Short mmCIF file of C-alpha atoms in Angstrom, two decimals:
data_model
loop_
_atom_site.label_atom_id
_atom_site.label_comp_id
_atom_site.label_asym_id
_atom_site.label_seq_id
_atom_site.Cartn_x
_atom_site.Cartn_y
_atom_site.Cartn_z
CA MET M 12 35.84 -106.28 149.56
CA ASP M 13 37.21 -109.63 150.74
CA ALA M 14 36.18 -111.38 153.96
CA ILE M 15 39.27 -110.26 155.87
CA ALA M 16 38.69 -106.62 154.96
CA VAL M 17 35.04 -106.87 156.02
CA TYR M 18 36.07 -108.43 159.33
CA LYS M 19 38.61 -105.67 159.99
CA LYS M 20 36.07 -102.97 159.16
CA LEU M 21 33.44 -104.49 161.48
CA THR M 22 36.02 -104.95 164.23
CA LYS M 23 37.04 -101.31 163.98
CA LYS M 24 33.41 -100.12 164.10
CA THR M 25 32.75 -102.33 167.12
CA LYS M 26 35.77 -100.85 168.92
CA ILE M 27 34.55 -97.33 168.18
CA VAL M 28 31.09 -98.11 169.56
CA LEU M 29 32.63 -99.59 172.71
CA MET M 30 34.84 -96.50 173.03
CA TYR M 31 31.74 -94.32 172.88
CA VAL M 32 29.97 -96.28 175.59
CA LYS M 33 32.98 -96.52 177.91
CA ASN M 34 34.65 -93.16 177.40
CA ILE M 35 31.72 -90.86 176.61
CA ILE M 36 28.58 -92.20 178.25
CA PHE M 37 30.42 -93.50 181.32
CA ALA M 38 33.08 -90.78 181.42
CA PRO M 39 33.69 -89.31 184.89
CA ASN M 40 31.63 -86.20 185.58
CA LYS M 41 34.33 -84.41 187.60
CA MET M 42 32.77 -80.97 187.20
CA ASN M 43 29.38 -82.18 188.48
CA HIS M 44 27.35 -81.24 185.43
CA ASN M 45 23.63 -81.91 185.79
CA PRO M 46 22.35 -85.25 184.35
CA PHE M 47 20.20 -83.61 181.65
CA SER M 48 23.12 -81.60 180.28
CA LYS M 49 25.35 -84.68 180.48
CA VAL M 50 22.99 -86.64 178.22
CA ARG M 51 22.74 -83.66 175.88
CA ALA M 52 26.53 -83.43 175.68
CA ASN M 53 26.90 -87.16 174.97
CA LEU M 54 24.29 -87.10 172.20
CA SER M 55 25.51 -83.86 170.60
CA GLY M 56 28.54 -85.29 168.86
CA GLY M 57 30.18 -87.22 171.66
CA TYR M 58 31.13 -84.49 174.13
CA THR M 59 31.62 -85.39 177.76
CA ALA M 60 29.80 -83.53 180.50
CA ASP M 61 33.09 -81.96 181.58
CA GLN M 62 33.78 -80.71 178.05
CA TRP M 63 30.30 -79.19 177.82
CA LYS M 64 30.87 -77.24 181.02
CA LEU M 65 34.56 -76.45 180.49
CA PHE M 66 34.02 -74.94 177.05
CA HIS M 67 30.62 -73.35 177.84
CA MET M 68 29.23 -75.39 174.98
CA ASN M 69 26.12 -74.66 172.94
CA SER M 70 24.91 -75.47 169.43
CA ARG M 71 27.01 -72.70 167.88
CA LYS M 72 30.22 -73.80 169.62
CA ARG M 73 29.84 -77.31 168.27
CA LYS M 74 31.20 -75.82 165.03
CA GLU M 75 34.31 -74.68 166.89
CA TYR M 76 35.20 -77.49 169.31
CA LEU M 77 36.30 -81.07 168.72
CA SER M 78 34.58 -83.61 170.96
CA GLU M 79 36.06 -86.35 173.09
CA PHE M 80 34.62 -88.88 170.65
CA ASP M 81 36.36 -87.09 167.76
CA TRP M 82 39.62 -87.61 169.61
CA TYR M 83 39.03 -91.34 170.14
CA LYS M 84 38.21 -91.79 166.43
CA SER M 85 41.35 -89.85 165.48
CA ARG M 86 43.53 -92.59 166.97
CA TYR M 87 43.18 -94.45 163.68
CA ILE M 88 44.60 -91.63 161.53
CA ASN M 89 48.10 -93.12 161.54
CA GLU M 90 47.01 -96.65 160.60
CA PRO M 91 48.67 -99.03 159.86
CA PHE M 92 51.74 -97.46 161.46
CA ASP M 93 50.07 -96.38 164.71
CA TYR M 94 51.31 -99.48 166.57
CA MET M 95 54.86 -98.17 166.43
CA LEU M 96 54.07 -95.28 168.75
CA ASN M 97 51.35 -97.00 170.76
CA ASN M 98 53.96 -99.41 172.12
CA LYS M 99 56.33 -97.26 174.16
CA VAL M 100 59.22 -99.72 174.00
CA VAL M 101 59.07 -99.97 170.21
CA ALA M 102 58.70 -96.18 169.94
CA THR M 103 61.83 -95.62 172.04
CA GLU M 104 63.85 -98.09 169.99
CA VAL M 105 62.83 -96.32 166.74
CA LEU M 106 63.07 -92.72 167.93
CA LYS M 107 66.48 -93.00 169.61
CA ASP M 108 68.03 -92.83 166.12
CA TYR M 109 66.64 -89.31 165.72
CA MET M 110 66.40 -87.78 169.21
CA HIS M 111 67.59 -88.35 172.76
CA CYS M 112 65.47 -90.96 174.56
CA PRO M 113 65.74 -92.33 178.10
CA GLU M 114 67.66 -95.60 178.18
CA ILE M 115 65.56 -98.74 178.74
CA TYR M 116 67.04 -101.14 181.31
CA ILE M 117 64.49 -103.94 181.78
CA ILE M 118 61.24 -105.06 180.16
CA LYS M 119 58.56 -107.45 181.38
CA ASP M 120 56.21 -109.08 178.87
CA LYS M 121 54.09 -112.25 179.08
CA GLY M 122 55.60 -113.11 182.44
CA LYS M 123 59.21 -112.87 181.20
CA ILE M 124 61.63 -110.25 182.53
CA LEU M 125 64.35 -109.32 180.06
CA ASP M 126 67.57 -107.44 180.76
CA PHE M 127 68.17 -104.91 177.95
CA GLY M 128 71.85 -104.85 178.84
CA ASP M 129 72.69 -108.38 177.70
CA GLY M 130 69.34 -109.75 176.49
CA SER M 131 69.14 -112.36 179.22
CA GLN M 132 65.97 -113.48 180.96
CA ILE M 133 66.13 -112.62 184.65
CA ASP M 134 64.06 -113.11 187.81
CA TYR M 135 62.61 -110.57 190.26
CA ASP M 136 65.63 -110.77 192.57
CA THR M 137 67.99 -109.86 189.74
CA CYS M 138 65.59 -107.10 188.68
CA LEU M 139 65.75 -105.62 192.18
CA GLU M 140 69.56 -105.78 192.15
CA ILE M 141 69.65 -103.88 188.83
CA ILE M 142 67.37 -101.19 190.28
CA LYS M 143 69.65 -100.90 193.32
CA SER M 144 72.76 -100.60 191.12
CA ILE M 145 71.20 -97.79 189.08
CA GLY M 146 69.73 -96.02 192.09
CA GLU M 147 66.70 -94.37 190.47
CA VAL M 148 64.41 -95.61 187.71
CA ILE M 149 60.96 -95.02 186.28
CA ILE M 150 58.54 -97.90 185.62
CA LYS M 151 55.79 -97.58 182.99
CA PRO M 152 53.29 -99.88 181.26
CA HIS M 153 53.95 -100.62 177.59
CA ARG M 154 50.70 -99.15 176.32
CA LYS M 155 48.68 -97.29 178.95
CA GLY M 156 48.37 -93.51 178.74
CA LYS M 157 47.33 -90.53 180.88
CA GLY M 158 50.04 -91.25 183.44
CA ASN M 159 48.44 -94.51 184.55
CA GLY M 160 50.80 -97.03 186.12
CA VAL M 161 53.80 -94.68 186.15
CA ASN M 162 56.01 -94.79 189.26
CA ILE M 163 59.45 -93.64 190.36
CA ILE M 164 61.55 -96.19 192.28
CA LYS M 165 64.70 -95.18 194.16
CA TRP M 166 67.25 -97.09 196.20
CA GLU M 167 68.60 -94.66 198.77
CA ASP M 168 70.53 -95.24 202.00
CA GLY M 169 69.58 -98.93 202.04
CA SER M 170 65.84 -98.38 201.52
CA PHE M 171 63.43 -98.31 198.61
CA ILE M 172 61.59 -95.05 197.87
CA PHE M 173 58.37 -95.46 195.89
CA ASP M 174 56.97 -92.15 194.56
CA ASP M 175 58.75 -90.25 197.35
CA LYS M 176 57.57 -92.62 200.12
CA LYS M 177 59.90 -95.00 201.94
CA VAL M 178 58.53 -98.55 201.54
CA GLY M 179 59.46 -102.14 202.22
CA ILE M 180 60.74 -104.44 199.50
CA GLU M 181 57.33 -106.14 199.33
CA VAL M 182 55.80 -102.96 197.83
CA ILE M 183 58.35 -102.94 195.01
CA VAL M 184 57.91 -106.67 194.36
CA ASP M 185 54.13 -106.22 194.28
CA ARG M 186 54.53 -103.48 191.65
CA LEU M 187 56.89 -105.61 189.58
CA GLU M 188 54.45 -108.53 189.62
CA LYS M 189 51.68 -106.40 188.08
CA ASP M 190 51.11 -105.82 184.37
CA ASN M 191 53.60 -105.66 181.55
CA TRP M 192 56.06 -102.84 182.01
CA TYR M 193 59.44 -101.42 181.19
CA ILE M 194 61.98 -99.75 183.45
CA SER M 195 63.99 -96.85 182.11
CA GLN M 196 66.30 -93.98 182.93
CA VAL M 197 65.06 -91.03 185.00
CA ILE M 198 65.83 -87.69 183.36
CA HIS M 199 66.38 -84.89 185.85
CA GLN M 200 64.61 -81.77 184.66
CA HIS M 201 65.94 -78.32 183.86
CA ALA M 202 65.77 -75.57 186.48
CA TYR M 203 63.00 -73.75 184.55
CA ALA M 204 60.71 -76.83 184.87
CA ALA M 205 61.60 -77.58 188.49
CA GLY M 206 60.94 -73.91 189.18
CA LEU M 207 57.30 -74.38 188.19
CA TYR M 208 56.73 -77.26 190.62
CA ASP M 209 59.55 -79.48 191.82
CA LYS M 210 57.54 -82.49 193.08
CA THR M 211 56.82 -83.83 189.58
CA VAL M 212 58.67 -84.10 186.27
CA ASN M 213 57.03 -81.40 184.14
CA THR M 214 56.92 -82.25 180.45
CA ILE M 215 56.16 -80.41 177.23
CA ARG M 216 53.51 -81.78 174.88
CA ILE M 217 54.33 -80.58 171.38
CA ILE M 218 52.27 -81.62 168.37
CA THR M 219 53.51 -81.92 164.83
CA LEU M 220 51.23 -82.82 161.94
CA ARG M 221 51.01 -82.91 158.19
CA ASN M 222 48.88 -79.94 157.22
CA PRO M 223 46.36 -81.35 154.71
CA ASN M 224 46.23 -77.99 152.92
CA THR M 225 49.95 -77.34 152.44
CA LYS M 226 50.95 -81.05 152.58
CA GLU M 227 53.87 -79.98 154.78
CA ILE M 228 54.76 -81.28 158.27
CA GLU M 229 54.57 -78.42 160.78
CA VAL M 230 54.67 -77.66 164.48
CA PHE M 231 51.01 -77.14 165.33
CA PHE M 232 50.60 -76.62 169.08
CA ALA M 233 52.50 -76.93 172.35
CA VAL M 234 51.74 -76.89 176.05
CA GLN M 235 53.76 -77.08 179.24
CA ARG M 236 52.34 -79.54 181.75
CA THR M 237 52.98 -79.24 185.47
CA GLY M 238 51.93 -81.63 188.20
CA ARG M 239 50.18 -80.83 191.45
CA LYS M 240 50.36 -82.46 194.87
CA GLU M 241 47.39 -84.64 193.86
CA THR M 242 49.18 -85.95 190.74
CA ILE M 243 52.63 -86.91 192.11
CA PRO M 244 54.71 -88.33 190.42
CA VAL M 245 53.13 -87.40 187.05
CA ASP M 246 52.06 -84.12 185.48
CA ASN M 247 49.13 -85.32 183.34
CA ALA M 248 46.19 -82.99 182.91
CA SER M 249 43.85 -85.99 183.12
CA LYS M 250 45.06 -86.48 186.69
CA GLY M 251 44.46 -82.83 187.61
CA GLY M 252 47.70 -81.23 186.42
CA VAL M 253 48.00 -77.62 185.27
CA VAL M 254 48.57 -76.80 181.59
CA CYS M 255 50.11 -73.65 180.10
CA LYS M 256 50.02 -72.87 176.39
CA ILE M 257 53.45 -72.27 174.86
CA ASP M 258 53.71 -69.42 172.39
CA LEU M 259 55.08 -71.10 169.26
CA GLU M 260 57.14 -68.05 168.30
CA THR M 261 58.64 -67.05 171.65
CA GLY M 262 58.50 -70.23 173.77
CA LYS M 263 56.92 -68.34 176.67
CA LEU M 264 54.17 -69.80 178.87
CA SER M 265 50.63 -68.52 179.18
CA GLU M 266 48.56 -68.65 182.34
CA GLY M 267 47.79 -72.12 183.66
CA ARG M 268 44.48 -73.91 183.19
CA ARG M 269 43.01 -77.33 183.99
CA ILE M 270 40.68 -79.66 182.11
CA ASP M 271 38.64 -80.47 185.22
CA SER M 272 38.16 -76.94 186.54
CA LEU M 273 37.37 -73.40 185.39
CA ASP M 274 40.21 -72.02 187.53
CA VAL M 275 42.97 -69.92 185.93
CA TYR M 276 46.46 -69.64 187.44
CA GLU M 277 49.08 -66.94 186.93
CA THR M 278 51.16 -68.77 189.54
CA HIS M 279 51.25 -72.47 190.40
CA PRO M 280 48.47 -73.40 192.87
CA ASP M 281 50.80 -75.44 195.10
CA SER M 282 54.29 -73.97 194.73
CA GLY M 283 53.15 -70.37 194.27
CA ASN M 284 55.84 -70.00 191.59
CA GLN M 285 55.33 -67.96 188.45
CA LEU M 286 53.75 -69.62 185.40
CA THR M 287 52.80 -66.81 183.05
CA GLY M 288 55.74 -65.56 181.02
CA VAL M 289 58.22 -68.29 181.99
CA GLN M 290 60.59 -69.01 179.11
CA VAL M 291 61.22 -72.53 177.81
CA PRO M 292 64.99 -72.72 177.13
CA ASN M 293 66.28 -73.49 173.64
CA TRP M 294 62.74 -73.31 172.26
CA ASP M 295 63.70 -72.84 168.61
CA ILE M 296 66.10 -75.78 168.86
CA LEU M 297 63.34 -78.00 170.27
CA LYS M 298 60.95 -77.08 167.48
CA GLY M 299 63.59 -77.88 164.91
CA GLU M 300 64.41 -81.23 166.51
CA VAL M 301 60.83 -82.54 166.63
CA LEU M 302 60.12 -81.26 163.14
CA ALA M 303 63.21 -83.01 161.76
CA ALA M 304 62.32 -86.22 163.63
CA HIS M 305 58.76 -86.23 162.26
CA LYS M 306 60.10 -85.78 158.73
CA LYS M 307 62.08 -89.00 159.23
CA LEU M 308 58.70 -90.70 159.83
CA PRO M 309 56.69 -89.30 156.89
CA TYR M 310 54.09 -92.08 157.12
CA MET M 311 52.90 -90.62 160.45
CA GLU M 312 50.28 -87.91 159.93
CA LEU M 313 50.28 -86.64 163.52
CA ILE M 314 52.69 -87.09 166.42
CA ALA M 315 52.24 -85.83 169.97
CA TRP M 316 55.70 -85.62 171.53
CA ASP M 317 56.26 -85.60 175.30
CA VAL M 318 59.54 -83.84 175.98
CA ILE M 319 61.66 -83.47 179.11
CA VAL M 320 64.31 -80.75 179.10
CA ASN M 321 67.20 -82.09 181.19
CA GLU M 322 69.49 -80.17 183.54
CA GLU M 323 71.87 -79.28 180.68
CA GLY M 324 69.05 -78.14 178.38
CA ILE M 325 69.08 -81.31 176.23
CA HIS M 326 65.68 -82.47 174.98
CA TYR M 327 64.62 -86.05 175.74
CA ILE M 328 61.58 -87.72 174.19
CA CYS M 329 59.95 -89.66 177.01
CA GLU M 330 57.00 -90.63 174.80
CA ALA M 331 55.66 -90.05 171.31
CA ASN M 332 51.96 -90.64 170.81
CA THR M 333 49.87 -91.33 167.75
CA SER M 334 47.16 -88.93 168.96
CA SER M 335 46.71 -86.26 171.60
CA GLY M 336 43.94 -85.57 174.04
CA ILE M 337 42.20 -82.53 172.59
CA ASN M 338 40.99 -80.93 175.82
CA ILE M 339 44.42 -79.52 176.67
CA LEU M 340 44.53 -77.96 173.17
CA GLN M 341 41.11 -76.35 173.45
CA LEU M 342 41.47 -74.57 176.79
CA TRP M 343 42.27 -71.43 174.78
CA GLY M 344 39.71 -71.96 172.01
CA GLY M 345 38.22 -74.64 169.78
CA GLN M 346 40.34 -76.51 167.22
CA LYS M 347 37.64 -77.79 164.85
CA GLN M 348 38.50 -75.17 162.22
CA SER M 349 42.28 -75.43 162.71
CA ALA M 350 44.85 -77.51 160.83
CA MET M 351 44.08 -80.35 163.25
CA GLY M 352 40.37 -80.13 162.40
CA ASP M 353 41.28 -80.15 158.71
CA LEU M 354 43.41 -83.24 159.28
CA PHE M 355 40.51 -84.95 161.05
CA ARG M 356 38.22 -84.09 158.12
CA ALA M 357 40.75 -85.31 155.57
CA HIS M 358 40.75 -88.72 157.29
CA GLY M 359 36.98 -88.96 157.78
CA VAL M 360 37.06 -88.45 161.56
CA ILE M 361 34.70 -85.46 161.31
CA LYS M 362 32.70 -83.90 158.50
#
């Protein structure tokens, strides 16, 4: 093994150790698990305290459930092609050849603001004028996940609206000055999704993977995410959103669950609208579209697609991720012995 390979291997191991410390040992204990059980969870394969309580964990269940640490290690499964999906701008530019993607208008990187319309470098004033001309946009960081740094900006009746709150121009400028970001098209959701909870855009997370046993790419799992008043404007489960499992055959929703609570919901906790049994429109078409798109990227072993169904029933890929948080997949049972667990074993993530 040459020096460069040794360096890369050590760097990767160092990152994994740091992940363990930051995301397992110092993970938020939202469900108020006792300190002794928290330490036990952390040392028993890298489970968080919340996972231990949420899944009623014990030594036997460790054979059934993937841990949070397993998920973090799985992020390397798609190497060296994982960068393509980790960068949301690059992912959009690649995926728009295969599926509908929201149009990107502006990008900010290394202090430069670039207009995607004509490629020119622009200033904040011009950026604001573009937002006004479009009327409604979404701003996202290039690489952050879990709904962090995502905001909706509107220009309406001569005022800026920031995540449904009327604000002064200084609030928008302050947001534009932070981080690296991109601004893209807002997709207005289908009536079925708005009917779950209309204060957030409610997306589908659908996972495709290459089954290590059959060697074929398949649709593995899917959930419908819905926001809550505490999560506006996003629907992420990590923020407190509600998740329903989607039946892969019928496209109908199960009851709702959360990853930070033991509560179960037949109806949405804020809107009171029905969750269980709601039908995702054009479900078979969506499955076919993501499956066909993944087959165009055969070097990717696993893709977690975030899909918005628009008002006309057209499917838009708002993000495609190189891994998926496993808690939302295990609310209805462990996945360690599933095709995903087999994929993790095939790539040395778990034994």
